[in-house]
Structure formats: structure tokens, C-alpha cells
Amino acid sequence: MDQYTPARTPVAGHTVLVVEDDPSIRTLLTSALTAAGYTVASAADGQEAMTEAGSRRPDLIVLDVMLPDTDGFQLTRDLRAQGTYTPVLFLTARTGVEDRIIGLSSGGDDYVTKPFHIQEVLLRIRAILRRSSAPASTSGVRPPLRYADLTLDERTHEVRRTGRLLKLSPTEFRLLACLLSRPERVLDKTEILQQVWQYDFSGDTRIVDTYVKNLRGKIDRDPPALIHTVRGVGYCLRLPRDEPNTAAR
């Protein structure tokens, strides 16, 4: 973890809840976020975090995965179950793909692995807040996107395949919209990262792999598979090569 240099373009007026049981890391994050213009609340365990989340109503939660009384994944599930959909940025020492999938499946929005650079944490926080606070535009909403038997409607925020309603997280929805907006075109991971996560730096593209795997489990549960990997490049939404092309947008 590095020393903090104030960001030049802070996102002011937001409250961030830092949940971290290590006092030194909690102090570092609190100091850096305060210097960047955020209002900061903190908690050292899951129980305190639930209390702070309810009373402070933060705009974002920076959440350590390993807490003394619970883990961050379960805490996020508990928050979502009680109707709290505050964006969550995980801090985790778990680098395995399955761990990342579990975390993002629990309702997290992004993750940073330890040891981390504080500038990266700040950049990811700004990106999440920019996405979550972007004003809705009724005039700019596209008509439903369709490909094969898959439909995504931005006005109702619904995704259906063969008429079956699929439950997607906001980030999964944005990822699918990105793929659906350019079907049969291969999108490289950096392009997806910029489109979906709105990172303005060369971020870790493993989050794209993690989210695509998670999205596949929902979209491609029934054949034919629509999300395909182009090795060394990225991903493409298309029918299998031996399927007739009946796509429509």
C-alpha cells in the first residue's frame, strides 16, 4: 500500500463507509478519502457495519472480505436481503477466480486485491460512484436490444431469454447491454472495461473475465450458448457457428 497523493478530480459530496478490521488500513483509507473530499464513516466488524450502513446511508461501502465476525460476502448478501443496494467495493486478499465470482455474485460492484495502491482504490470508487449517480435519461434510452431469443429492455431494466425473466445485477446488465449493442463483433477486454466499468486507466481486466463467467451462468443456462470467448482478444455475443443466424435488434 502506497502513500496517498490527493486526486486532481475528486468526487465531492458523497459519503463512504470503510469497513476494515485492521486499524492501520482503516486509518489510511479514511485519511485518503477525507483528503479527496469524501465524508467518511468507518466500522471494524460486520455488526458495526450494518449499524453504520443503516444510520449513515452511505453512497458506497469499501468492504474488507475478512472480518472478525463475518465475511464481506455474507455481509453484502445481508445488506441486499434487507433492501440496501449501496454499491460495494471489496478489499480482498483472495485472488482466485472462484473467490472473485462469489464476491461479485453476492452483490458486490468491484474488488481490489491486497496489497493495494490507494490511488487505484480512489479511481475505482470514483468510477463506481460515477456509474451509480449518472442521471437517467428517458430521451436517451434505446429501444429493446434483441439477438436470437435474448432481449434486453433498458426502460424496464429487464432481460429475458426465451421469454424467461433473468435476474441480473446492475453491472451484469451493463455488461450484457455492451455485448448486445454490437452482436457478432469481438470486443476486447480493455474496451469492455472502459464501456462497462468506465475506468479511465488501464485496470485489471480479470474483473471482465469474472463477470463474463458469472453472466454466462445466467444467459447460457439453456442452449445455444451466446457468449463466446475469443482467446487472447475478448468476448463476442453470437450464435454458435452451426446455428442459423436469426438475430434481430
GROMACS .gro file of N, CA, C and O in nm, residues 5 22 24 28 32 38 40 59 73 86 97 106 144 148 154 164 166-167 213 224 232 236 244:
model
   92
    5THR      N    1  -0.143   1.056  -0.263
    5THR     CA    2  -0.130   1.187  -0.325
    5THR      C    3  -0.268   1.232  -0.365
    5THR      O    4  -0.339   1.160  -0.436
   22ASP      N    5  -0.843  -0.401   1.030
   22ASP     CA    6  -0.705  -0.362   1.053
   22ASP      C    7  -0.699  -0.210   1.075
   22ASP      O    8  -0.728  -0.134   0.981
   24SER      N    9  -0.461   0.012   1.091
   24SER     CA   10  -0.371   0.090   1.005
   24SER      C   11  -0.430   0.109   0.866
   24SER      O   12  -0.422   0.218   0.807
   28LEU      N   13  -0.555   0.459   0.696
   28LEU     CA   14  -0.506   0.500   0.565
   28LEU      C   15  -0.621   0.535   0.471
   28LEU      O   16  -0.621   0.640   0.406
   32ALA      N   17  -0.714   0.910   0.329
   32ALA     CA   18  -0.709   0.935   0.185
   32ALA      C   19  -0.845   0.980   0.131
   32ALA      O   20  -0.853   1.074   0.051
   38TYR      N   21  -1.433   1.329   0.040
   38TYR     CA   22  -1.546   1.247   0.082
   38TYR      C   23  -1.575   1.264   0.230
   38TYR      O   24  -1.484   1.293   0.310
   40VAL      N   25  -1.647   1.046   0.546
   40VAL     CA   26  -1.610   0.907   0.572
   40VAL      C   27  -1.664   0.860   0.707
   40VAL      O   28  -1.651   0.929   0.808
   59ASP      N   29  -2.306   0.638   0.033
   59ASP     CA   30  -2.319   0.626  -0.112
   59ASP      C   31  -2.238   0.508  -0.164
   59ASP      O   32  -2.264   0.460  -0.276
   73PHE      N   33  -1.854  -1.105   0.195
   73PHE     CA   34  -1.952  -1.158   0.100
   73PHE      C   35  -2.088  -1.178   0.168
   73PHE      O   36  -2.192  -1.139   0.116
   86THR      N   37  -2.660  -0.024  -0.168
   86THR     CA   38  -2.544   0.062  -0.176
   86THR      C   39  -2.431  -0.009  -0.249
   86THR      O   40  -2.402  -0.126  -0.221
   97VAL      N   41  -1.016  -1.708  -0.898
   97VAL     CA   42  -1.133  -1.674  -0.980
   97VAL      C   43  -1.262  -1.706  -0.907
   97VAL      O   44  -1.357  -1.627  -0.906
  106SER      N   45  -2.240  -1.211  -0.485
  106SER     CA   46  -2.308  -1.173  -0.361
  106SER      C   47  -2.366  -1.032  -0.369
  106SER      O   48  -2.439  -0.990  -0.279
  144PRO      N   49  -3.560  -0.171  -2.703
  144PRO     CA   50  -3.507  -0.301  -2.659
  144PRO      C   51  -3.406  -0.358  -2.755
  144PRO      O   52  -3.422  -0.351  -2.878
  148ALA      N   53  -3.120  -1.321  -3.133
  148ALA     CA   54  -3.175  -1.456  -3.120
  148ALA      C   55  -3.296  -1.452  -3.026
  148ALA      O   56  -3.388  -1.375  -3.049
  154GLU      N   57  -3.387  -0.151  -2.165
  154GLU     CA   58  -3.330  -0.054  -2.071
  154GLU      C   59  -3.437   0.026  -1.998
  154GLU      O   60  -3.414   0.073  -1.887
  164ARG      N   61  -3.816  -1.609  -2.059
  164ARG     CA   62  -3.789  -1.625  -1.916
  164ARG      C   63  -3.714  -1.503  -1.863
  164ARG      O   64  -3.613  -1.462  -1.917
  166LEU      N   65  -3.470  -1.299  -1.649
  166LEU     CA   66  -3.343  -1.328  -1.584
  166LEU      C   67  -3.311  -1.218  -1.483
  166LEU      O   68  -3.329  -1.100  -1.510
  167LYS      N   69  -3.262  -1.259  -1.369
  167LYS     CA   70  -3.226  -1.164  -1.264
  167LYS      C   71  -3.079  -1.130  -1.273
  167LYS      O   72  -2.993  -1.214  -1.245
  213LYS      N   73  -1.798  -1.483  -1.684
  213LYS     CA   74  -1.826  -1.619  -1.637
  213LYS      C   75  -1.956  -1.622  -1.558
  213LYS      O   76  -2.040  -1.713  -1.574
  224PRO      N   77  -2.892  -2.246  -2.723
  224PRO     CA   78  -2.749  -2.249  -2.753
  224PRO      C   79  -2.672  -2.141  -2.676
  224PRO      O   80  -2.730  -2.041  -2.637
  232GLY      N   81  -0.724  -1.461  -2.626
  232GLY     CA   82  -0.623  -1.358  -2.648
  232GLY      C   83  -0.679  -1.225  -2.690
  232GLY      O   84  -0.605  -1.128  -2.706
  236CYS      N   85  -1.747  -1.218  -2.745
  236CYS     CA   86  -1.839  -1.188  -2.854
  236CYS      C   87  -1.975  -1.251  -2.824
  236CYS      O   88  -1.982  -1.365  -2.776
  244PRO      N   89  -2.835  -2.134  -3.735
  244PRO     CA   90  -2.878  -2.035  -3.833
  244PRO      C   91  -2.886  -1.898  -3.766
  244PRO      O   92  -2.923  -1.885  -3.651
   0.00000   0.00000   0.00000
